[in-house]
Coordinates of C-alpha atoms in Angstrom, one line a residue:
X1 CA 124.3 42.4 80.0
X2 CA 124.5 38.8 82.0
X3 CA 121.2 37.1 82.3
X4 CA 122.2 37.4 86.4
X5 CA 122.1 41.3 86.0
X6 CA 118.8 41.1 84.3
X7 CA 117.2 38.7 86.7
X8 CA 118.6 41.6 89.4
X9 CA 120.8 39.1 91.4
X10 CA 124.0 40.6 92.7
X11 CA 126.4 37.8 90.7
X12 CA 129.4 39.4 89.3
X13 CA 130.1 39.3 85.4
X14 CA 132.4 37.2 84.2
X15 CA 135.5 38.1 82.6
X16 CA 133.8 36.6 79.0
X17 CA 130.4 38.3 79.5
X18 CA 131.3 42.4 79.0
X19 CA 133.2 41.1 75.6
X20 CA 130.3 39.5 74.7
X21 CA 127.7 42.4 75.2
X22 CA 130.2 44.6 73.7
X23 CA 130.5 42.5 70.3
X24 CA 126.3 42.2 70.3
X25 CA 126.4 46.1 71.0
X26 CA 128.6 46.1 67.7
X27 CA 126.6 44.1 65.9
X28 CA 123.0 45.6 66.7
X29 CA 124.8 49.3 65.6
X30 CA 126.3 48.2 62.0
X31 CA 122.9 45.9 61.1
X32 CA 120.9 49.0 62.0
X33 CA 122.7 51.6 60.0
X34 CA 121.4 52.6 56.5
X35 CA 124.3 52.4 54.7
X36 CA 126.3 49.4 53.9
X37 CA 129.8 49.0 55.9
X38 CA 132.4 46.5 55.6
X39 CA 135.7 47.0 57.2
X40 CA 139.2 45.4 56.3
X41 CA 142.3 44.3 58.5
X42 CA 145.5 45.5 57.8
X43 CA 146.0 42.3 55.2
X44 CA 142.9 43.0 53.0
X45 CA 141.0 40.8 55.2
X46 CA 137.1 41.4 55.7
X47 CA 136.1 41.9 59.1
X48 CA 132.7 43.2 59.3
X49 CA 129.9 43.0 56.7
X50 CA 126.3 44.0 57.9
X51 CA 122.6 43.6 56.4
X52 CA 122.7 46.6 54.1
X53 CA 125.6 45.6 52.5
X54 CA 123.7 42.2 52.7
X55 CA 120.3 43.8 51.2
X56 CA 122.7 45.7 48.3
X57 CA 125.1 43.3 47.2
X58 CA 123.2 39.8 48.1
X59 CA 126.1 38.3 50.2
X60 CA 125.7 37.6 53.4
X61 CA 127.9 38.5 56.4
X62 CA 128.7 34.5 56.5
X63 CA 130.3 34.6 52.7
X64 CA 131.7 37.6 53.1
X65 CA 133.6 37.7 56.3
X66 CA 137.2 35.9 56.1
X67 CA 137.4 36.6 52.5
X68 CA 140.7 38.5 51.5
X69 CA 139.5 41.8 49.2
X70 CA 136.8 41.3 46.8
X71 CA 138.4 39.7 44.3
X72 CA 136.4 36.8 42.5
X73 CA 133.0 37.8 44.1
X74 CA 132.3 41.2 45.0
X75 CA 134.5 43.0 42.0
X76 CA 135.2 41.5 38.8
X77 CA 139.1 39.8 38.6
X78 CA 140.0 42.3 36.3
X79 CA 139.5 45.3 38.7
X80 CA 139.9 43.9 41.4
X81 CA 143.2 45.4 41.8
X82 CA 142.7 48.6 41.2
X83 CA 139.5 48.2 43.4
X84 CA 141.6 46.8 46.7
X85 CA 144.3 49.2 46.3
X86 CA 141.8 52.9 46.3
X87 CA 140.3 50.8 49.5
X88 CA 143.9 50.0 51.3
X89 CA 145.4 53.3 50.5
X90 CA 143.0 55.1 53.3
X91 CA 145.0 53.5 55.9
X92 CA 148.0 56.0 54.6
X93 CA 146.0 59.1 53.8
X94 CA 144.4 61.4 56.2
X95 CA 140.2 62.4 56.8
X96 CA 138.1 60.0 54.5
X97 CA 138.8 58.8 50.9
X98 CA 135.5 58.7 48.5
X99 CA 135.4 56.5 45.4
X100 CA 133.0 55.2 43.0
X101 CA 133.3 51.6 41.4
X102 CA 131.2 49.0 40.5
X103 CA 130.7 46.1 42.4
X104 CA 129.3 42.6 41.9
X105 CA 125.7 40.9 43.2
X106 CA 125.3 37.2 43.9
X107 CA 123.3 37.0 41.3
X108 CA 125.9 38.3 38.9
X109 CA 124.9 41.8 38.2
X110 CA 127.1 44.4 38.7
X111 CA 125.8 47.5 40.9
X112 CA 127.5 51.5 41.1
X113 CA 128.5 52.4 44.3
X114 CA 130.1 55.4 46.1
X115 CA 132.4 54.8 48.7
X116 CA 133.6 56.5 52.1
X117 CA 137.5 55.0 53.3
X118 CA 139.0 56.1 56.2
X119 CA 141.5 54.2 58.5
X120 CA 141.1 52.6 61.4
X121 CA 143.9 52.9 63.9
X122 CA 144.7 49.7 66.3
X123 CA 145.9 50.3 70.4
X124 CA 149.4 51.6 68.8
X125 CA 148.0 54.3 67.1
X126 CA 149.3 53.0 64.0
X127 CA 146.7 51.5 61.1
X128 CA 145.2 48.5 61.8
X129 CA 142.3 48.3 58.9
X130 CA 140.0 49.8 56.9
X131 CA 136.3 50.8 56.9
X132 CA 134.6 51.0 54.1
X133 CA 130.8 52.6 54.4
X134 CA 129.0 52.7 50.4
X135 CA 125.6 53.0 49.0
X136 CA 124.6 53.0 45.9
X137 CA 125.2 55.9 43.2
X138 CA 121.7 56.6 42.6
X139 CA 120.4 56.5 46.0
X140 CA 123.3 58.9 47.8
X141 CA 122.5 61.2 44.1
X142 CA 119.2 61.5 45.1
X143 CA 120.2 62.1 48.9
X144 CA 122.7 65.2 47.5
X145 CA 120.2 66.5 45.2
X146 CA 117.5 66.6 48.4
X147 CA 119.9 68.8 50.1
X148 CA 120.7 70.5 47.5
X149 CA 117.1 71.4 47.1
X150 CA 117.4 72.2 50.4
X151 CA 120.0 74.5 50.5
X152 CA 118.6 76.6 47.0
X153 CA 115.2 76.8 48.7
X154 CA 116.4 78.7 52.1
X155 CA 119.3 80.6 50.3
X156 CA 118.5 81.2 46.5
X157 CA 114.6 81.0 46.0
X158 CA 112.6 83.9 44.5
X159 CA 109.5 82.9 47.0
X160 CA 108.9 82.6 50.5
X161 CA 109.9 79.6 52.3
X162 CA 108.8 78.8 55.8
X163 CA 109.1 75.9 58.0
X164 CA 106.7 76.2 60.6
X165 CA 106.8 74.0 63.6
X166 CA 103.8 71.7 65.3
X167 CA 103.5 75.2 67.4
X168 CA 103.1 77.3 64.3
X169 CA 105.6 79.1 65.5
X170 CA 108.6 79.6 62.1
X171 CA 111.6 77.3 62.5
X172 CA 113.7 77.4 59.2
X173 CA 113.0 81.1 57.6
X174 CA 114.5 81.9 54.3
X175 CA 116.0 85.2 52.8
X176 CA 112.7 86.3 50.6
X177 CA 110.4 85.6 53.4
X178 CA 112.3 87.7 55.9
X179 CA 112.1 90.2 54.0
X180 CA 108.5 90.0 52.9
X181 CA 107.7 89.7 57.0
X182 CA 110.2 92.9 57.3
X183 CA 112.3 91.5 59.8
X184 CA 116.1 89.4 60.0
X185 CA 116.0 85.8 59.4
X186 CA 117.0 85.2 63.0
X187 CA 114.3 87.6 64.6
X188 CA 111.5 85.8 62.8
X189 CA 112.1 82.2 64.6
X190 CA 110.3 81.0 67.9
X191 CA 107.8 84.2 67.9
X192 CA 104.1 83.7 67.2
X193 CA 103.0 84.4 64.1
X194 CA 100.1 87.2 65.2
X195 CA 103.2 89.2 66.2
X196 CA 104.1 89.2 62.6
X197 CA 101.2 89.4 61.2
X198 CA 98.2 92.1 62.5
X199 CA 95.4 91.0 60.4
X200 CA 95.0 87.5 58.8
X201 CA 96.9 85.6 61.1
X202 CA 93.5 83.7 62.3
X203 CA 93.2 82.5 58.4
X204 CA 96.6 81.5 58.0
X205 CA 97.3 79.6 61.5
X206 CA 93.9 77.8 60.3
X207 CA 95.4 76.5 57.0
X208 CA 98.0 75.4 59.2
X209 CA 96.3 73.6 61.3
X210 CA 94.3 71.5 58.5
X211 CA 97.9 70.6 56.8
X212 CA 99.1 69.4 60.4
X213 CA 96.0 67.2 60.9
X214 CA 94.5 66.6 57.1
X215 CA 97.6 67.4 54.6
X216 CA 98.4 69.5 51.7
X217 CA 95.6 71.3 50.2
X218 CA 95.3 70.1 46.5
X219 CA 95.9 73.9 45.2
X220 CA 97.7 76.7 46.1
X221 CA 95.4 79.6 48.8
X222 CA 95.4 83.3 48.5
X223 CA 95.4 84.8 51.6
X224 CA 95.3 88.6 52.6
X225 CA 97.1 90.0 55.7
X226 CA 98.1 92.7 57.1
X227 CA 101.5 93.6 58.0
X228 CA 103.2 95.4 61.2
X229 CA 106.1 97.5 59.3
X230 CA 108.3 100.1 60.5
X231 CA 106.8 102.5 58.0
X232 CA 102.8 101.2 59.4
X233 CA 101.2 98.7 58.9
X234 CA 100.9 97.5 55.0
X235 CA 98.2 95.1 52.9
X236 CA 99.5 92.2 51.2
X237 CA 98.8 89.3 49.1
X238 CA 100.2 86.2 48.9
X239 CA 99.6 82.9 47.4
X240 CA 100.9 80.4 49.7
X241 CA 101.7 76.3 49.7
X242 CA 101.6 74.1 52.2
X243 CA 102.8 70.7 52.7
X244 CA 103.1 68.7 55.5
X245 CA 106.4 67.4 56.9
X246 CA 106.9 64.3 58.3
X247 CA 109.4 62.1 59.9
X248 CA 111.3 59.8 57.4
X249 CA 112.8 57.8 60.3
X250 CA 109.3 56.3 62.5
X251 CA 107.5 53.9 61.1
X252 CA 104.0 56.0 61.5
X253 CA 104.2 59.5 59.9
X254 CA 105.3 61.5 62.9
X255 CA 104.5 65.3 62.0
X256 CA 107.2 67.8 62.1
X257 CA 105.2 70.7 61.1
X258 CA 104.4 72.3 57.7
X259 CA 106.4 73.8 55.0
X260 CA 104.9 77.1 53.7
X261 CA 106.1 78.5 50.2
X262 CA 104.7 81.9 49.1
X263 CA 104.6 84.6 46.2
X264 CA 103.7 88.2 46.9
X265 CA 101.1 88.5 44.3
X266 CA 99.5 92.0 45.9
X267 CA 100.1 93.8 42.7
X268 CA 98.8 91.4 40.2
X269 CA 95.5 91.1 42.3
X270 CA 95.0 94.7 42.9
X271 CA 95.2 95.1 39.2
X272 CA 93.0 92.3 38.6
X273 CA 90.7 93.6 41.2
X274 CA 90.4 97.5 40.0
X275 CA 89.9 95.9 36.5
X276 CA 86.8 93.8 37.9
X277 CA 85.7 97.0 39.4
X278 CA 86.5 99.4 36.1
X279 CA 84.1 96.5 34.4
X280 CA 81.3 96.5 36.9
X281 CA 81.7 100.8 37.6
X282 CA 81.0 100.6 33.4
X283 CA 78.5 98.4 33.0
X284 CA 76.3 100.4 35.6
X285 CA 76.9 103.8 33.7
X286 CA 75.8 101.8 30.7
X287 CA 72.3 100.5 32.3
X288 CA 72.2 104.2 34.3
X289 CA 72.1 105.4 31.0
X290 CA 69.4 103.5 29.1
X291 CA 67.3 103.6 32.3
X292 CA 67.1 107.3 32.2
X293 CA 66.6 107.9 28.2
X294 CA 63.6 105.7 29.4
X295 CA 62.5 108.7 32.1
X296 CA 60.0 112.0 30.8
X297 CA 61.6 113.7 33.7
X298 CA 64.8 115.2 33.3
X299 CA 64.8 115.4 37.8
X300 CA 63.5 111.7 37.5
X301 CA 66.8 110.5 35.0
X302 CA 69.1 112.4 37.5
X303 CA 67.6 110.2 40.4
X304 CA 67.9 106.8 38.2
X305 CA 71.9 107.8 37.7
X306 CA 72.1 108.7 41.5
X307 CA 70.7 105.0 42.5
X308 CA 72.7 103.3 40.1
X309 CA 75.9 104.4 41.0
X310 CA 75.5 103.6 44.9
X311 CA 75.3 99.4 43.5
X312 CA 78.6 98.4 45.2
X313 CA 79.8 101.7 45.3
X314 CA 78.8 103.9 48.2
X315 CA 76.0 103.5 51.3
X316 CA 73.6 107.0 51.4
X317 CA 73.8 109.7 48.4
X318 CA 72.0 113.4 48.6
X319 CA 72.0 115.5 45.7
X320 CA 72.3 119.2 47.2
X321 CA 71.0 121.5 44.1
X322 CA 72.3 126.0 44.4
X323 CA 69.3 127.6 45.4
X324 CA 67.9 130.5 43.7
X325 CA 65.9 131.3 41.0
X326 CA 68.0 130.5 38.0
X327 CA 69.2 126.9 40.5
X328 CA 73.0 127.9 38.9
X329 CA 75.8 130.1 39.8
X330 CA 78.6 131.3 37.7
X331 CA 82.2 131.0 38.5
X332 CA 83.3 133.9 41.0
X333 CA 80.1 134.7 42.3
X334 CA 79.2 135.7 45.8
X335 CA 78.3 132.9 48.7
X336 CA 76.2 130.1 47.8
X337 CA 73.3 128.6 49.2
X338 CA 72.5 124.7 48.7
X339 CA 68.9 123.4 49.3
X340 CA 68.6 119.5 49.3
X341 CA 67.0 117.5 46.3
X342 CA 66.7 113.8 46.0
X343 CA 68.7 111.6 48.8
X344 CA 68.5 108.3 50.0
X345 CA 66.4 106.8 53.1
X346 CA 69.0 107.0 55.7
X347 CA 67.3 103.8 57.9
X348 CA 67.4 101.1 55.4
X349 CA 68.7 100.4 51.7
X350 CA 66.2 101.8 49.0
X351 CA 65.8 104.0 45.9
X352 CA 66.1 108.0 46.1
X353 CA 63.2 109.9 47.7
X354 CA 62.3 113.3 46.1
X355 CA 63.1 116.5 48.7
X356 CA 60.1 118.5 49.6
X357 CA 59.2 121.6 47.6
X358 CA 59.8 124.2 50.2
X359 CA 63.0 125.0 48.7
X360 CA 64.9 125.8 52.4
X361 CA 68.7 126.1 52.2
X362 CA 70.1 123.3 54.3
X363 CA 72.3 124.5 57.3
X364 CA 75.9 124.1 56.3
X365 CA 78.5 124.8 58.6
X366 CA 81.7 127.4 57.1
X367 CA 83.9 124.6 55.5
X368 CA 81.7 122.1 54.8
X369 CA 83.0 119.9 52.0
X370 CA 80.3 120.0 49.9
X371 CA 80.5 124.2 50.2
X372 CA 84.6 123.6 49.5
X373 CA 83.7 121.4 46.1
X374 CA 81.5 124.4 45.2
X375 CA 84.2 127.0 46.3
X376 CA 86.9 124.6 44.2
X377 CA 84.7 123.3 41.5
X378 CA 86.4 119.9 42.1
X379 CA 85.7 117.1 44.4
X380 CA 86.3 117.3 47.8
X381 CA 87.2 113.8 50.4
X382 CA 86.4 113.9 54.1
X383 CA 86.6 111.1 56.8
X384 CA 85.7 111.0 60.4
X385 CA 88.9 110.1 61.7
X386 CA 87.9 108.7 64.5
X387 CA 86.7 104.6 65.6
X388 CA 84.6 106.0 68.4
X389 CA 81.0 105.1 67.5
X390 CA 80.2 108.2 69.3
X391 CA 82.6 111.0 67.9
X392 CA 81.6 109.4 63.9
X393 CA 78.0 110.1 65.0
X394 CA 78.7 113.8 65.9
X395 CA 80.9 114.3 63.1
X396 CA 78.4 112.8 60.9
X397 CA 75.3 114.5 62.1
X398 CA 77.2 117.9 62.9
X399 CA 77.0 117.9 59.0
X400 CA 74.1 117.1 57.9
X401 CA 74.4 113.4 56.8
X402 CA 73.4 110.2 58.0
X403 CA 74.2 109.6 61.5
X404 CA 75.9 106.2 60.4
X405 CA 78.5 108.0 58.0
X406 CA 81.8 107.9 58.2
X407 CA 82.9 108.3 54.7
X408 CA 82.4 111.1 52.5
X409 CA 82.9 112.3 49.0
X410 CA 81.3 115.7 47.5
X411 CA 81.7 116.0 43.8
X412 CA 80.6 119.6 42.2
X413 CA 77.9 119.4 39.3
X414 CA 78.8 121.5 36.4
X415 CA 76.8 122.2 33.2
X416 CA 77.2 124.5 30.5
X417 CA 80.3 126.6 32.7
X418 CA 77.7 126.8 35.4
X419 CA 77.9 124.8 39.2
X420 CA 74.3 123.3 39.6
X421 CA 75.2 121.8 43.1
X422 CA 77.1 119.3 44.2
X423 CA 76.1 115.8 44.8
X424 CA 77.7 113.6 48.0
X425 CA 78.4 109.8 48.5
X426 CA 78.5 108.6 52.2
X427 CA 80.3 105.4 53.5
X428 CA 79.4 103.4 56.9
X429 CA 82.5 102.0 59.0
X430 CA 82.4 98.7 57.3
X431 CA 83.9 100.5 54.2
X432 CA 86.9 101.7 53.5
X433 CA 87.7 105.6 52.7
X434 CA 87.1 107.3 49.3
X435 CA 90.5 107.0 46.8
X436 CA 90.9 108.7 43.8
X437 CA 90.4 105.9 41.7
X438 CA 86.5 106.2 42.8
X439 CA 86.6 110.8 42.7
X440 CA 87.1 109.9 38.6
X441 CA 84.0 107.4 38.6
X442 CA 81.8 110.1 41.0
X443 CA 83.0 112.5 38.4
X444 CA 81.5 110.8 35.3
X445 CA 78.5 110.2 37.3
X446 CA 78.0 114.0 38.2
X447 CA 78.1 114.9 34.8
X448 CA 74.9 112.6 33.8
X449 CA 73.1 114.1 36.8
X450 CA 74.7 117.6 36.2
X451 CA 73.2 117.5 32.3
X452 CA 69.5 116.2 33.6
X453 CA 69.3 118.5 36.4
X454 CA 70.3 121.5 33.8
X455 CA 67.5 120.2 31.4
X456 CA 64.7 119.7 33.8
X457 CA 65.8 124.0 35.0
X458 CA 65.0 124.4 31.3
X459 CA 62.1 122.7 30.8
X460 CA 60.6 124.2 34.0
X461 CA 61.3 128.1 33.4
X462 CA 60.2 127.4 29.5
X463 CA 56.6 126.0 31.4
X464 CA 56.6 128.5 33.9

């Protein structure tokens, strides 16, 4: 543009003046490009020659422009043949023509290039020239091998790759994590992750949030959620990545988002989880053990195994012994009657409290579990069903447990072929429900209190 049209006067241009903006245009676009362009007229002529070629090779646009071909100072004499006539021959073949040659510095060294040729037709339509854009081997290597990563990562990979935007919102979604979030590549992008996700998006969209503003954390996160399937909602583990992504064309780190790689590693920490558990679940039938050889009451060492099994396990357990004289009853005998023994306080955390001596049958409802576990002689699961804080208190209370129950598991105590009651573990809301991975530790804990409840029967009809 004309100083005149800058200063806002009305001037016209002159007929020089368009040319010249036009050439600067020109000039500004090939010194600004980040690969190296030359171009050649129809005679082998340079034409154009701008900085990176400049930056590669060391000649400037001044040396280079006028020369004919590279022959004496860009290529050695020998090839400089060969060289000029891979370069020329674009202007008679169609699309692009890519080489690789070596070229020749200023200094004298010689430097591997890879070269783009098309032709460049003049007003006639016929070829006028040549361009010829290059870089250098290693550098457009590197380039094909970053898109190559690329392409592996969002098509091939055997872990979830995400690429989340500044709005945590998934822009790029690859085949593995589609699948893990149970949807189509395409449905996944532009939606909010807490449609994907029902529990755990809150920790995730944090960790997000700290690579956006702070960076990659220096180790990989595990991070439970919960997903919204077609089949319900399902638990899952995975160890996710981050790293942040950043513009490589601003001079200040611009940030584009984050890039999220993950491995489904539910499995592997359940295991590791249940083996933790297996450990601990051990280790207290160990101490429950020594602690009760340690006991002169048999009713006493049945209390000891009762409080050391709740550690970690369950919140309230009762111990509900058959009333009756002989406090057994055989298998196939009539209706039974359960009168409660030791139980824990119901208001706070504590040891079990010994039940009163009045020996009254407690008020069981027909099909109460811990009458079915007798009925069965196995253990018996129950659950409210219900969130409302209201309906779990009736359910709870309508059966004689701790108003704050929710949970229940009723194991049957056997000794000697007999059924000496049954003994019942109670969970609050903040648990989950019973599985049968804890029925088989309640079952080995039944049998210690089963065996000290039969001796202190013993010992108290041989005293009586």
């Amino acid at each position: 543009m004309s100083a005149s049209r800058r200063s806002g006067t009305t001037d016209e241009l002159g007929p020089d003046e368009p040319e010249r903006d036009g050439a600067d245009l020109l000039a500004a676009l090939l010194d600004g490009m980040d690969a190296a362009l030359c171009a050649f007229d129809a005679d082998g002529v340079v034409t154009h020659w701008n900085r990176e070629a400049e930056r590669i090779l060391g000649w400037t646009a001044a040396e280079a422009v006028g020369r004919h071909g590279f022959a004496g100072w860009a290529v050695r004499t020998a090839d400089a043949g060969e060289v000029e006539s891979r370069l020329l021959s674009a202007m008679q073949a169609p699309g692009r023509q890519v080489h690789e040659f070596a070229l020749l510095t200023k200094e004298g060294g010689r430097v591997l290039v890879r070269t783009q040729s098309a032709s460049v037709p003049g007003p006639d339509g016929k070829p006028a020239g040549v361009y010829c854009a290059f870089s250098e081997v290693h550098a457009q290597i590197d380039l094909e091998r970053s898109i190559a990563l690329s392409e592996a990562l969002f098509d091939d990979a055997s872990w979830g790759v995400v690429l989340v935007d500044a709005d945590l919102r998934p822009a790029v979604v690859n085949g593995h994590a589609a699948r893990a979030l149970g949807m189509g590549r395409t449905a996944v992008l532009g939606r909010p992750l807490g449609e994907l996700i029902a529990q755990g998006v809150e920790e995730l969209e944090s960790a997000l949030t700290h690579v956006l503003a702070e960076g990659a954390p220096p180790a990989p996160a595990e991070m439970w959620v919960t997903l919204r399937t077609a089949e319900g909602e399902q638990r899952r583990c995975w160890r996710s990545g981050f790293l942040r992504l950043a513009s490589p064309l601003t001079e200040e780190p611009v940030p584009l988002g984050v890039g999220w790689l993950f491995q489904d590693v539910t499995e592997s920490k359940q295991t590791e989880q249940e083996a933790a558990l297996l450990r601990f679940r051990t280790n207290q039938l160990h101490r429950a053990a020594r602690a009760a050889a340690e006991c002169e009451d048999p009713a006493e060492a049945a209390s000891v195994h009762l409080d050391f099994a709740l550690a970690g396990f369950a919140d309230h357990a009762l111990i509900d012994r058959v009333a009756g004289a002989g406090g057994s009853v055989a298998d196939g005998e009539g209706p039974v009657r359960l009168v409660r023994g030791p139980a824990t306080p119901s208001g706070a955390p504590g040891p079990s409290l010994p039940a009163g001596r009045a020996g009254l049958p407690v008020r069981y409802s027909e099909g109460h579990p811990a009458l079915q576990c007798v009925e069965r002689i196995g253990s018996v699961r129950a659950s409210a069903g219900s969130t409302e804080p209201d309906r779990t208190r009736e359910w709870a209370v309508a059966r004689q447990w701790p108003a704050d129950s929710v949970h229940a598991l009723c194991v049957v105590l056997r000794s000697r072929g007999r059924t000496l009651g049954v003994v019942t573990f109670l969970r609050g809301a903040s648990r989950t429900q019973f599985e049968r991975f804890d029925a088989t530790y309640a079952e080995d804990v039944a049998v210690r209190i089963a065996a000290a409840l039969d001796l202190a029967a013993v010992l108290e009809r041989r005293t009586g």
